[in-house]
Amino acid sequence: MTANNSETHPWHLHGHNFWVLGYGDGKFDKSKDPKGYNLVDPILKNTVPLHPYGWTALRFQADNPGVWFFHCHVDAHLFMGMGVVFEEGIEYVKKLPSSIMGCGGK
């Protein structure tokens, strides 16, 4: 995850906890930054701040089938699209009732 603006974004993952492997300032450098990851005893969380102009590296175990939301907890940012949906083990998730697909409309 990277933030290219001057605000801190509290990111939250539903359905899982995750390990925070590392974080830093500036643009993530895939050849350098992973060498500093904490793979021994990383902190376990479900919400983490993404600091201004920085990056955060996370790891989670996909062991809870469902449709899970990962999003910024600042409502205005969420409403502008700062979120993603993970479909995990979707073959195990039951089909949604057709009545909810149109928000109950006929």
PDB file of N, CA and C in Angstrom:
ATOM      1  N   MET A   1       0.849  -1.156   0.000  1.00  0.00           N
ATOM      2  CA  MET A   1       0.000   0.000   0.000  1.00  0.00           C
ATOM      3  C   MET A   1       0.897   1.221   0.000  1.00  0.00           C
ATOM      4  N   THR A   2       0.503   2.228  -0.761  1.00  0.00           N
ATOM      5  CA  THR A   2       1.246   3.483  -0.762  1.00  0.00           C
ATOM      6  C   THR A   2       0.283   4.654  -0.654  1.00  0.00           C
ATOM      7  N   ALA A   3       0.750   5.732  -0.060  1.00  0.00           N
ATOM      8  CA  ALA A   3      -0.042   6.959   0.043  1.00  0.00           C
ATOM      9  C   ALA A   3       0.756   8.078  -0.599  1.00  0.00           C
ATOM     10  N   ASN A   4       0.178   8.703  -1.595  1.00  0.00           N
ATOM     11  CA  ASN A   4       0.869   9.786  -2.291  1.00  0.00           C
ATOM     12  C   ASN A   4       0.229  11.125  -1.987  1.00  0.00           C
ATOM     13  N   ASN A   5      -0.128  11.329  -0.724  1.00  0.00           N
ATOM     14  CA  ASN A   5      -0.655  12.628  -0.318  1.00  0.00           C
ATOM     15  C   ASN A   5      -0.292  12.890   1.138  1.00  0.00           C
ATOM     16  N   SER A   6      -0.721  14.021   1.661  1.00  0.00           N
ATOM     17  CA  SER A   6      -0.267  14.483   2.973  1.00  0.00           C
ATOM     18  C   SER A   6      -1.142  14.027   4.136  1.00  0.00           C
ATOM     19  N   GLU A   7      -2.010  13.049   3.938  1.00  0.00           N
ATOM     20  CA  GLU A   7      -2.880  12.585   5.016  1.00  0.00           C
ATOM     21  C   GLU A   7      -2.513  11.169   5.442  1.00  0.00           C
ATOM     22  N   THR A   8      -2.783  10.866   6.705  1.00  0.00           N
ATOM     23  CA  THR A   8      -2.662   9.492   7.186  1.00  0.00           C
ATOM     24  C   THR A   8      -3.981   8.784   6.915  1.00  0.00           C
ATOM     25  N   HIS A   9      -3.901   7.553   6.426  1.00  0.00           N
ATOM     26  CA  HIS A   9      -5.087   6.759   6.107  1.00  0.00           C
ATOM     27  C   HIS A   9      -5.113   5.514   6.990  1.00  0.00           C
ATOM     28  N   PRO A  10      -6.125   5.383   7.876  1.00  0.00           N
ATOM     29  CA  PRO A  10      -6.245   4.172   8.681  1.00  0.00           C
ATOM     30  C   PRO A  10      -6.949   3.075   7.867  1.00  0.00           C
ATOM     31  N   TRP A  11      -6.193   2.089   7.414  1.00  0.00           N
ATOM     32  CA  TRP A  11      -6.740   1.001   6.592  1.00  0.00           C
ATOM     33  C   TRP A  11      -7.169  -0.164   7.476  1.00  0.00           C
ATOM     34  N   HIS A  12      -8.361  -0.707   7.188  1.00  0.00           N
ATOM     35  CA  HIS A  12      -8.952  -1.783   7.986  1.00  0.00           C
ATOM     36  C   HIS A  12      -9.350  -2.935   7.078  1.00  0.00           C
ATOM     37  N   LEU A  13      -9.042  -4.159   7.514  1.00  0.00           N
ATOM     38  CA  LEU A  13      -9.408  -5.363   6.771  1.00  0.00           C
ATOM     39  C   LEU A  13     -10.463  -6.133   7.544  1.00  0.00           C
ATOM     40  N   HIS A  14     -11.582  -6.411   6.896  1.00  0.00           N
ATOM     41  CA  HIS A  14     -12.640  -7.220   7.496  1.00  0.00           C
ATOM     42  C   HIS A  14     -12.324  -8.701   7.302  1.00  0.00           C
ATOM     43  N   GLY A  15     -12.728  -9.523   8.255  1.00  0.00           N
ATOM     44  CA  GLY A  15     -12.628 -10.972   8.117  1.00  0.00           C
ATOM     45  C   GLY A  15     -11.276 -11.579   8.433  1.00  0.00           C
ATOM     46  N   HIS A  16     -10.282 -10.762   8.681  1.00  0.00           N
ATOM     47  CA  HIS A  16      -8.928 -11.256   8.927  1.00  0.00           C
ATOM     48  C   HIS A  16      -8.158 -10.296   9.817  1.00  0.00           C
ATOM     49  N   ASN A  17      -7.118 -10.813  10.409  1.00  0.00           N
ATOM     50  CA  ASN A  17      -6.041  -9.993  10.948  1.00  0.00           C
ATOM     51  C   ASN A  17      -4.887 -10.094   9.962  1.00  0.00           C
ATOM     52  N   PHE A  18      -3.935  -9.189  10.058  1.00  0.00           N
ATOM     53  CA  PHE A  18      -2.768  -9.245   9.175  1.00  0.00           C
ATOM     54  C   PHE A  18      -1.519  -8.896   9.974  1.00  0.00           C
ATOM     55  N   TRP A  19      -0.390  -9.321   9.446  1.00  0.00           N
ATOM     56  CA  TRP A  19       0.896  -8.979  10.042  1.00  0.00           C
ATOM     57  C   TRP A  19       1.459  -7.769   9.317  1.00  0.00           C
ATOM     58  N   VAL A  20       1.969  -6.808  10.073  1.00  0.00           N
ATOM     59  CA  VAL A  20       2.633  -5.640   9.503  1.00  0.00           C
ATOM     60  C   VAL A  20       4.110  -6.002   9.372  1.00  0.00           C
ATOM     61  N   LEU A  21       4.560  -6.206   8.139  1.00  0.00           N
ATOM     62  CA  LEU A  21       5.930  -6.642   7.880  1.00  0.00           C
ATOM     63  C   LEU A  21       6.916  -5.488   7.832  1.00  0.00           C
ATOM     64  N   GLY A  22       6.435  -4.320   7.424  1.00  0.00           N
ATOM     65  CA  GLY A  22       7.321  -3.177   7.334  1.00  0.00           C
ATOM     66  C   GLY A  22       6.580  -1.942   6.865  1.00  0.00           C
ATOM     67  N   TYR A  23       7.245  -0.814   6.976  1.00  0.00           N
ATOM     68  CA  TYR A  23       6.696   0.456   6.495  1.00  0.00           C
ATOM     69  C   TYR A  23       7.854   1.414   6.298  1.00  0.00           C
ATOM     70  N   GLY A  24       7.599   2.456   5.516  1.00  0.00           N
ATOM     71  CA  GLY A  24       8.661   3.414   5.272  1.00  0.00           C
ATOM     72  C   GLY A  24       8.163   4.662   4.595  1.00  0.00           C
ATOM     73  N   ASP A  25       9.073   5.592   4.416  1.00  0.00           N
ATOM     74  CA  ASP A  25       8.780   6.863   3.757  1.00  0.00           C
ATOM     75  C   ASP A  25       9.111   6.766   2.278  1.00  0.00           C
ATOM     76  N   GLY A  26       8.438   7.588   1.492  1.00  0.00           N
ATOM     77  CA  GLY A  26       8.728   7.657   0.069  1.00  0.00           C
ATOM     78  C   GLY A  26       8.163   6.483  -0.706  1.00  0.00           C
ATOM     79  N   LYS A  27       8.609   6.367  -1.936  1.00  0.00           N
ATOM     80  CA  LYS A  27       8.133   5.314  -2.828  1.00  0.00           C
ATOM     81  C   LYS A  27       8.742   3.968  -2.423  1.00  0.00           C
ATOM     82  N   PHE A  28       7.919   2.920  -2.439  1.00  0.00           N
ATOM     83  CA  PHE A  28       8.376   1.569  -2.126  1.00  0.00           C
ATOM     84  C   PHE A  28       9.394   1.123  -3.169  1.00  0.00           C
ATOM     85  N   ASP A  29      10.515   0.593  -2.706  1.00  0.00           N
ATOM     86  CA  ASP A  29      11.571   0.090  -3.588  1.00  0.00           C
ATOM     87  C   ASP A  29      11.616  -1.429  -3.447  1.00  0.00           C
ATOM     88  N   LYS A  30      11.082  -2.146  -4.449  1.00  0.00           N
ATOM     89  CA  LYS A  30      10.956  -3.602  -4.336  1.00  0.00           C
ATOM     90  C   LYS A  30      12.295  -4.328  -4.290  1.00  0.00           C
ATOM     91  N   SER A  31      13.372  -3.686  -4.692  1.00  0.00           N
ATOM     92  CA  SER A  31      14.682  -4.338  -4.621  1.00  0.00           C
ATOM     93  C   SER A  31      15.376  -4.098  -3.278  1.00  0.00           C
ATOM     94  N   LYS A  32      14.945  -3.070  -2.539  1.00  0.00           N
ATOM     95  CA  LYS A  32      15.616  -2.713  -1.291  1.00  0.00           C
ATOM     96  C   LYS A  32      14.738  -2.923  -0.058  1.00  0.00           C
ATOM     97  N   ASP A  33      13.506  -2.427  -0.089  1.00  0.00           N
ATOM     98  CA  ASP A  33      12.676  -2.379   1.112  1.00  0.00           C
ATOM     99  C   ASP A  33      12.330  -3.745   1.711  1.00  0.00           C
ATOM    100  N   PRO A  34      12.030  -4.781   0.929  1.00  0.00           N
ATOM    101  CA  PRO A  34      11.701  -6.076   1.549  1.00  0.00           C
ATOM    102  C   PRO A  34      12.824  -6.663   2.407  1.00  0.00           C
ATOM    103  N   LYS A  35      14.046  -6.244   2.188  1.00  0.00           N
ATOM    104  CA  LYS A  35      15.171  -6.737   2.997  1.00  0.00           C
ATOM    105  C   LYS A  35      15.026  -6.329   4.461  1.00  0.00           C
ATOM    106  N   GLY A  36      14.244  -5.288   4.727  1.00  0.00           N
ATOM    107  CA  GLY A  36      14.028  -4.826   6.095  1.00  0.00           C
ATOM    108  C   GLY A  36      12.758  -5.357   6.739  1.00  0.00           C
ATOM    109  N   TYR A  37      12.034  -6.235   6.055  1.00  0.00           N
ATOM    110  CA  TYR A  37      10.789  -6.775   6.615  1.00  0.00           C
ATOM    111  C   TYR A  37      11.056  -7.529   7.914  1.00  0.00           C
ATOM    112  N   ASN A  38      10.135  -7.409   8.852  1.00  0.00           N
ATOM    113  CA  ASN A  38      10.171  -8.198  10.082  1.00  0.00           C
ATOM    114  C   ASN A  38       9.394  -9.483   9.815  1.00  0.00           C
ATOM    115  N   LEU A  39      10.095 -10.572   9.562  1.00  0.00           N
ATOM    116  CA  LEU A  39       9.474 -11.868   9.311  1.00  0.00           C
ATOM    117  C   LEU A  39       9.567 -12.783  10.528  1.00  0.00           C
ATOM    118  N   VAL A  40      10.151 -12.282  11.624  1.00  0.00           N
ATOM    119  CA  VAL A  40      10.341 -13.091  12.829  1.00  0.00           C
ATOM    120  C   VAL A  40       9.168 -12.935  13.793  1.00  0.00           C
ATOM    121  N   ASP A  41       8.841 -11.704  14.157  1.00  0.00           N
ATOM    122  CA  ASP A  41       7.767 -11.461  15.121  1.00  0.00           C
ATOM    123  C   ASP A  41       6.983 -10.193  14.761  1.00  0.00           C
ATOM    124  N   PRO A  42       6.393 -10.147  13.560  1.00  0.00           N
ATOM    125  CA  PRO A  42       5.643  -8.945  13.163  1.00  0.00           C
ATOM    126  C   PRO A  42       4.388  -8.772  14.010  1.00  0.00           C
ATOM    127  N   ILE A  43       3.970  -7.527  14.161  1.00  0.00           N
ATOM    128  CA  ILE A  43       2.771  -7.216  14.932  1.00  0.00           C
ATOM    129  C   ILE A  43       1.535  -7.669  14.156  1.00  0.00           C
ATOM    130  N   LEU A  44       0.534  -8.185  14.880  1.00  0.00           N
ATOM    131  CA  LEU A  44      -0.721  -8.654  14.292  1.00  0.00           C
ATOM    132  C   LEU A  44      -1.801  -7.611  14.548  1.00  0.00           C
ATOM    133  N   LYS A  45      -2.472  -7.155  13.488  1.00  0.00           N
ATOM    134  CA  LYS A  45      -3.482  -6.091  13.592  1.00  0.00           C
ATOM    135  C   LYS A  45      -4.607  -6.361  12.597  1.00  0.00           C
ATOM    136  N   ASN A  46      -5.660  -5.533  12.642  1.00  0.00           N
ATOM    137  CA  ASN A  46      -6.665  -5.527  11.575  1.00  0.00           C
ATOM    138  C   ASN A  46      -6.878  -4.119  11.025  1.00  0.00           C
ATOM    139  N   THR A  47      -6.184  -3.148  11.622  1.00  0.00           N
ATOM    140  CA  THR A  47      -6.196  -1.767  11.140  1.00  0.00           C
ATOM    141  C   THR A  47      -4.780  -1.226  11.280  1.00  0.00           C
ATOM    142  N   VAL A  48      -4.336  -0.486  10.269  1.00  0.00           N
ATOM    143  CA  VAL A  48      -2.976   0.045  10.290  1.00  0.00           C
ATOM    144  C   VAL A  48      -2.969   1.424   9.636  1.00  0.00           C
ATOM    145  N   PRO A  49      -2.196   2.375  10.176  1.00  0.00           N
ATOM    146  CA  PRO A  49      -2.096   3.677   9.513  1.00  0.00           C
ATOM    147  C   PRO A  49      -1.129   3.617   8.336  1.00  0.00           C
ATOM    148  N   LEU A  50      -1.540   4.206   7.245  1.00  0.00           N
ATOM    149  CA  LEU A  50      -0.659   4.407   6.095  1.00  0.00           C
ATOM    150  C   LEU A  50      -0.276   5.884   6.138  1.00  0.00           C
ATOM    151  N   HIS A  51       0.988   6.143   6.444  1.00  0.00           N
ATOM    152  CA  HIS A  51       1.442   7.510   6.687  1.00  0.00           C
ATOM    153  C   HIS A  51       1.648   8.292   5.387  1.00  0.00           C
ATOM    154  N   PRO A  52       1.592   9.626   5.470  1.00  0.00           N
ATOM    155  CA  PRO A  52       1.730  10.463   4.271  1.00  0.00           C
ATOM    156  C   PRO A  52       2.995  10.144   3.481  1.00  0.00           C
ATOM    157  N   TYR A  53       2.822  10.023   2.184  1.00  0.00           N
ATOM    158  CA  TYR A  53       3.930   9.778   1.256  1.00  0.00           C
ATOM    159  C   TYR A  53       4.745   8.547   1.648  1.00  0.00           C
ATOM    160  N   GLY A  54       4.068   7.556   2.211  1.00  0.00           N
ATOM    161  CA  GLY A  54       4.770   6.366   2.668  1.00  0.00           C
ATOM    162  C   GLY A  54       4.144   5.088   2.154  1.00  0.00           C
ATOM    163  N   TRP A  55       4.656   3.966   2.647  1.00  0.00           N
ATOM    164  CA  TRP A  55       4.168   2.653   2.254  1.00  0.00           C
ATOM    165  C   TRP A  55       4.120   1.757   3.493  1.00  0.00           C
ATOM    166  N   THR A  56       3.296   0.731   3.417  1.00  0.00           N
ATOM    167  CA  THR A  56       3.181  -0.278   4.463  1.00  0.00           C
ATOM    168  C   THR A  56       3.038  -1.631   3.789  1.00  0.00           C
ATOM    169  N   ALA A  57       3.781  -2.621   4.266  1.00  0.00           N
ATOM    170  CA  ALA A  57       3.718  -3.982   3.723  1.00  0.00           C
ATOM    171  C   ALA A  57       3.004  -4.882   4.723  1.00  0.00           C
ATOM    172  N   LEU A  58       1.982  -5.593   4.241  1.00  0.00           N
ATOM    173  CA  LEU A  58       1.161  -6.461   5.079  1.00  0.00           C
ATOM    174  C   LEU A  58       1.185  -7.883   4.544  1.00  0.00           C
ATOM    175  N   ARG A  59       0.859  -8.824   5.432  1.00  0.00           N
ATOM    176  CA  ARG A  59       0.672 -10.220   5.017  1.00  0.00           C
ATOM    177  C   ARG A  59      -0.501 -10.768   5.815  1.00  0.00           C
ATOM    178  N   PHE A  60      -1.416 -11.461   5.112  1.00  0.00           N
ATOM    179  CA  PHE A  60      -2.483 -12.148   5.836  1.00  0.00           C
ATOM    180  C   PHE A  60      -2.681 -13.525   5.235  1.00  0.00           C
ATOM    181  N   GLN A  61      -3.207 -14.429   6.069  1.00  0.00           N
ATOM    182  CA  GLN A  61      -3.473 -15.788   5.617  1.00  0.00           C
ATOM    183  C   GLN A  61      -4.908 -15.852   5.132  1.00  0.00           C
ATOM    184  N   ALA A  62      -5.092 -16.238   3.883  1.00  0.00           N
ATOM    185  CA  ALA A  62      -6.428 -16.330   3.284  1.00  0.00           C
ATOM    186  C   ALA A  62      -7.051 -17.662   3.696  1.00  0.00           C
ATOM    187  N   ASP A  63      -7.658 -17.674   4.889  1.00  0.00           N
ATOM    188  CA  ASP A  63      -8.211 -18.912   5.437  1.00  0.00           C
ATOM    189  C   ASP A  63      -9.643 -18.744   5.937  1.00  0.00           C
ATOM    190  N   ASN A  64     -10.340 -17.737   5.431  1.00  0.00           N
ATOM    191  CA  ASN A  64     -11.703 -17.448   5.866  1.00  0.00           C
ATOM    192  C   ASN A  64     -12.540 -17.094   4.639  1.00  0.00           C
ATOM    193  N   PRO A  65     -13.098 -18.111   3.952  1.00  0.00           N
ATOM    194  CA  PRO A  65     -13.837 -17.835   2.713  1.00  0.00           C
ATOM    195  C   PRO A  65     -14.936 -16.797   2.908  1.00  0.00           C
ATOM    196  N   GLY A  66     -15.029 -15.906   1.949  1.00  0.00           N
ATOM    197  CA  GLY A  66     -16.044 -14.866   1.984  1.00  0.00           C
ATOM    198  C   GLY A  66     -15.665 -13.709   1.083  1.00  0.00           C
ATOM    199  N   VAL A  67     -16.444 -12.675   1.168  1.00  0.00           N
ATOM    200  CA  VAL A  67     -16.199 -11.440   0.425  1.00  0.00           C
ATOM    201  C   VAL A  67     -15.842 -10.395   1.478  1.00  0.00           C
ATOM    202  N   TRP A  68     -14.584  -9.964   1.474  1.00  0.00           N
ATOM    203  CA  TRP A  68     -14.061  -9.126   2.547  1.00  0.00           C
ATOM    204  C   TRP A  68     -13.622  -7.764   2.029  1.00  0.00           C
ATOM    205  N   PHE A  69     -13.956  -6.750   2.802  1.00  0.00           N
ATOM    206  CA  PHE A  69     -13.677  -5.364   2.457  1.00  0.00           C
ATOM    207  C   PHE A  69     -12.382  -4.917   3.130  1.00  0.00           C
ATOM    208  N   PHE A  70     -11.522  -4.231   2.384  1.00  0.00           N
ATOM    209  CA  PHE A  70     -10.289  -3.621   2.884  1.00  0.00           C
ATOM    210  C   PHE A  70     -10.372  -2.159   2.486  1.00  0.00           C
ATOM    211  N   HIS A  71     -10.395  -1.243   3.463  1.00  0.00           N
ATOM    212  CA  HIS A  71     -10.727   0.148   3.145  1.00  0.00           C
ATOM    213  C   HIS A  71     -10.105   1.130   4.121  1.00  0.00           C
ATOM    214  N   CYS A  72     -10.056   2.380   3.675  1.00  0.00           N
ATOM    215  CA  CYS A  72      -9.672   3.494   4.530  1.00  0.00           C
ATOM    216  C   CYS A  72     -10.847   3.794   5.457  1.00  0.00           C
ATOM    217  N   HIS A  73     -10.550   4.019   6.740  1.00  0.00           N
ATOM    218  CA  HIS A  73     -11.605   4.269   7.717  1.00  0.00           C
ATOM    219  C   HIS A  73     -12.026   5.736   7.783  1.00  0.00           C
ATOM    220  N   VAL A  74     -11.498   6.580   6.932  1.00  0.00           N
ATOM    221  CA  VAL A  74     -11.973   7.963   6.826  1.00  0.00           C
ATOM    222  C   VAL A  74     -13.119   7.932   5.818  1.00  0.00           C
ATOM    223  N   ASP A  75     -14.338   8.189   6.288  1.00  0.00           N
ATOM    224  CA  ASP A  75     -15.521   8.019   5.438  1.00  0.00           C
ATOM    225  C   ASP A  75     -15.430   8.757   4.111  1.00  0.00           C
ATOM    226  N   ALA A  76     -14.962   9.991   4.130  1.00  0.00           N
ATOM    227  CA  ALA A  76     -14.881  10.754   2.876  1.00  0.00           C
ATOM    228  C   ALA A  76     -13.968  10.051   1.877  1.00  0.00           C
ATOM    229  N   HIS A  77     -12.898   9.444   2.358  1.00  0.00           N
ATOM    230  CA  HIS A  77     -11.976   8.732   1.466  1.00  0.00           C
ATOM    231  C   HIS A  77     -12.612   7.446   0.952  1.00  0.00           C
ATOM    232  N   LEU A  78     -13.314   6.749   1.835  1.00  0.00           N
ATOM    233  CA  LEU A  78     -14.018   5.533   1.432  1.00  0.00           C
ATOM    234  C   LEU A  78     -15.037   5.849   0.344  1.00  0.00           C
ATOM    235  N   PHE A  79     -15.795   6.915   0.527  1.00  0.00           N
ATOM    236  CA  PHE A  79     -16.820   7.280  -0.452  1.00  0.00           C
ATOM    237  C   PHE A  79     -16.222   7.668  -1.798  1.00  0.00           C
ATOM    238  N   MET A  80     -14.953   8.083  -1.797  1.00  0.00           N
ATOM    239  CA  MET A  80     -14.278   8.428  -3.054  1.00  0.00           C
ATOM    240  C   MET A  80     -13.599   7.216  -3.687  1.00  0.00           C
ATOM    241  N   GLY A  81     -13.768   6.046  -3.074  1.00  0.00           N
ATOM    242  CA  GLY A  81     -13.261   4.828  -3.688  1.00  0.00           C
ATOM    243  C   GLY A  81     -12.019   4.232  -3.064  1.00  0.00           C
ATOM    244  N   MET A  82     -11.654   4.658  -1.878  1.00  0.00           N
ATOM    245  CA  MET A  82     -10.436   4.150  -1.258  1.00  0.00           C
ATOM    246  C   MET A  82     -10.731   2.847  -0.514  1.00  0.00           C
ATOM    247  N   GLY A  83     -10.974   1.813  -1.293  1.00  0.00           N
ATOM    248  CA  GLY A  83     -11.242   0.494  -0.736  1.00  0.00           C
ATOM    249  C   GLY A  83     -11.214  -0.555  -1.827  1.00  0.00           C
ATOM    250  N   VAL A  84     -11.014  -1.783  -1.412  1.00  0.00           N
ATOM    251  CA  VAL A  84     -11.030  -2.920  -2.338  1.00  0.00           C
ATOM    252  C   VAL A  84     -11.806  -4.059  -1.688  1.00  0.00           C
ATOM    253  N   VAL A  85     -12.266  -4.988  -2.518  1.00  0.00           N
ATOM    254  CA  VAL A  85     -12.979  -6.170  -2.042  1.00  0.00           C
ATOM    255  C   VAL A  85     -12.185  -7.402  -2.446  1.00  0.00           C
ATOM    256  N   PHE A  86     -11.942  -8.283  -1.469  1.00  0.00           N
ATOM    257  CA  PHE A  86     -11.289  -9.564  -1.732  1.00  0.00           C
ATOM    258  C   PHE A  86     -12.354 -10.649  -1.782  1.00  0.00           C
ATOM    259  N   GLU A  87     -12.369 -11.424  -2.850  1.00  0.00           N
ATOM    260  CA  GLU A  87     -13.206 -12.618  -2.924  1.00  0.00           C
ATOM    261  C   GLU A  87     -12.295 -13.799  -2.606  1.00  0.00           C
ATOM    262  N   GLU A  88     -12.548 -14.417  -1.482  1.00  0.00           N
ATOM    263  CA  GLU A  88     -11.674 -15.487  -1.004  1.00  0.00           C
ATOM    264  C   GLU A  88     -12.457 -16.792  -0.891  1.00  0.00           C
ATOM    265  N   GLY A  89     -11.975 -17.836  -1.552  1.00  0.00           N
ATOM    266  CA  GLY A  89     -12.657 -19.129  -1.490  1.00  0.00           C
ATOM    267  C   GLY A  89     -14.098 -19.012  -1.928  1.00  0.00           C
ATOM    268  N   ILE A  90     -14.305 -18.231  -2.966  1.00  0.00           N
ATOM    269  CA  ILE A  90     -15.669 -17.886  -3.390  1.00  0.00           C
ATOM    270  C   ILE A  90     -16.506 -19.121  -3.726  1.00  0.00           C
ATOM    271  N   GLU A  91     -15.839 -20.221  -4.080  1.00  0.00           N
ATOM    272  CA  GLU A  91     -16.584 -21.448  -4.382  1.00  0.00           C
ATOM    273  C   GLU A  91     -17.275 -22.010  -3.138  1.00  0.00           C
ATOM    274  N   TYR A  92     -16.886 -21.548  -1.940  1.00  0.00           N
ATOM    275  CA  TYR A  92     -17.501 -22.007  -0.698  1.00  0.00           C
ATOM    276  C   TYR A  92     -18.587 -21.061  -0.187  1.00  0.00           C
ATOM    277  N   VAL A  93     -18.714 -19.914  -0.805  1.00  0.00           N
ATOM    278  CA  VAL A  93     -19.695 -18.925  -0.372  1.00  0.00           C
ATOM    279  C   VAL A  93     -21.026 -19.226  -1.047  1.00  0.00           C
ATOM    280  N   LYS A  94     -22.086 -19.247  -0.250  1.00  0.00           N
ATOM    281  CA  LYS A  94     -23.412 -19.538  -0.802  1.00  0.00           C
ATOM    282  C   LYS A  94     -23.863 -18.408  -1.710  1.00  0.00           C
ATOM    283  N   LYS A  95     -24.745 -18.750  -2.634  1.00  0.00           N
ATOM    284  CA  LYS A  95     -25.305 -17.754  -3.543  1.00  0.00           C
ATOM    285  C   LYS A  95     -26.157 -16.764  -2.749  1.00  0.00           C
ATOM    286  N   LEU A  96     -26.019 -15.492  -3.082  1.00  0.00           N
ATOM    287  CA  LEU A  96     -26.803 -14.460  -2.410  1.00  0.00           C
ATOM    288  C   LEU A  96     -28.254 -14.516  -2.870  1.00  0.00           C
ATOM    289  N   PRO A  97     -29.200 -14.265  -1.959  1.00  0.00           N
ATOM    290  CA  PRO A  97     -30.610 -14.239  -2.360  1.00  0.00           C
ATOM    291  C   PRO A  97     -30.852 -13.142  -3.390  1.00  0.00           C
ATOM    292  N   SER A  98     -31.651 -13.421  -4.389  1.00  0.00           N
ATOM    293  CA  SER A  98     -31.911 -12.436  -5.445  1.00  0.00           C
ATOM    294  C   SER A  98     -32.586 -11.183  -4.895  1.00  0.00           C
ATOM    295  N   SER A  99     -33.290 -11.297  -3.766  1.00  0.00           N
ATOM    296  CA  SER A  99     -33.998 -10.143  -3.208  1.00  0.00           C
ATOM    297  C   SER A  99     -33.049  -9.038  -2.757  1.00  0.00           C
ATOM    298  N   ILE A 100     -31.804  -9.361  -2.424  1.00  0.00           N
ATOM    299  CA  ILE A 100     -30.897  -8.305  -1.980  1.00  0.00           C
ATOM    300  C   ILE A 100     -30.133  -7.672  -3.131  1.00  0.00           C
ATOM    301  N   MET A 101     -30.178  -8.274  -4.290  1.00  0.00           N
ATOM    302  CA  MET A 101     -29.401  -7.766  -5.408  1.00  0.00           C
ATOM    303  C   MET A 101     -29.894  -6.404  -5.879  1.00  0.00           C
ATOM    304  N   GLY A 102     -31.149  -6.113  -5.701  1.00  0.00           N
ATOM    305  CA  GLY A 102     -31.691  -4.808  -6.081  1.00  0.00           C
ATOM    306  C   GLY A 102     -32.049  -3.976  -4.871  1.00  0.00           C
ATOM    307  N   CYS A 103     -31.458  -4.259  -3.745  1.00  0.00           N
ATOM    308  CA  CYS A 103     -31.738  -3.550  -2.490  1.00  0.00           C
ATOM    309  C   CYS A 103     -33.206  -3.638  -2.115  1.00  0.00           C
ATOM    310  N   GLY A 104     -33.842  -4.747  -2.434  1.00  0.00           N
ATOM    311  CA  GLY A 104     -35.232  -4.961  -2.065  1.00  0.00           C
ATOM    312  C   GLY A 104     -36.234  -4.368  -3.038  1.00  0.00           C
ATOM    313  N   GLY A 105     -35.769  -3.696  -4.093  1.00  0.00           N
ATOM    314  CA  GLY A 105     -36.684  -3.102  -5.069  1.00  0.00           C
ATOM    315  C   GLY A 105     -37.338  -4.146  -5.949  1.00  0.00           C
ATOM    316  N   LYS A 106     -38.464  -3.771  -6.539  1.00  0.00           N
ATOM    317  CA  LYS A 106     -39.178  -4.706  -7.428  1.00  0.00           C
ATOM    318  C   LYS A 106     -39.094  -4.249  -8.850  1.00  0.00           C
TER     319      LYS A 106
END
